[in-house]
């Protein structure tokens, strides 16, 4: 089983950016946690991060017929990007949305999730653990 994990803009700044909201652990630690979890569960994982909307769209399109599912934290593009929503719909892969912070308790502009409209499930406000739960959701789906 192959899972693609996509992270949007500024998530490469984890550990530096707003630690009171996103925590003190950095992006490398997040990647290590995801890789270790995938290895333990015997699934293949690719982790991709970009600060560019079009690159996220390209990566989703490239996953077509190559991956079994997508875990995505589109970061700020969550709340703005119809292009990412359309790409997820286009490839038709089971997708799971993750947000490190509890966006439901934050600003009004974070209350809409376009990408979430193409996702089967959302893990919100669970910190890095949300990614692991999202991977487990996809594993269980195919079990
Ligand atoms: C985020 C929440 C978004 O609103 C924000 O723009 C991010 C990170 C999260 O993981 O909590 O960059 O997706």
mmCIF file of N, CA and C in Angstrom, residues 27 31 51 81 89 92:
data_model
loop_
_atom_site.group_PDB
_atom_site.id
_atom_site.type_symbol
_atom_site.label_atom_id
_atom_site.label_comp_id
_atom_site.label_asym_id
_atom_site.label_seq_id
_atom_site.Cartn_x
_atom_site.Cartn_y
_atom_site.Cartn_z
ATOM 1 N N UNK A 27 9.765 20.296 11.393
ATOM 2 C CA UNK A 27 9.234 19.523 10.263
ATOM 3 C C UNK A 27 9.961 18.190 10.098
ATOM 4 N N UNK A 31 8.357 14.436 9.849
ATOM 5 C CA UNK A 31 8.652 13.447 8.805
ATOM 6 C C UNK A 31 9.160 12.147 9.415
ATOM 7 N N UNK A 51 5.447 25.165 -0.781
ATOM 8 C CA UNK A 51 4.847 26.457 -0.463
ATOM 9 C C UNK A 51 4.042 27.002 -1.637
ATOM 10 N N UNK A 81 -8.173 27.320 -1.634
ATOM 11 C CA UNK A 81 -7.839 26.698 -2.915
ATOM 12 C C UNK A 81 -8.911 25.764 -3.482
ATOM 13 N N UNK A 89 -10.523 15.829 -6.296
ATOM 14 C CA UNK A 89 -11.694 15.211 -6.940
ATOM 15 C C UNK A 89 -11.288 14.538 -8.251
ATOM 16 N N UNK A 92 -9.563 11.187 -7.635
ATOM 17 C CA UNK A 92 -10.510 10.256 -7.026
ATOM 18 C C UNK A 92 -9.916 9.303 -6.006
#
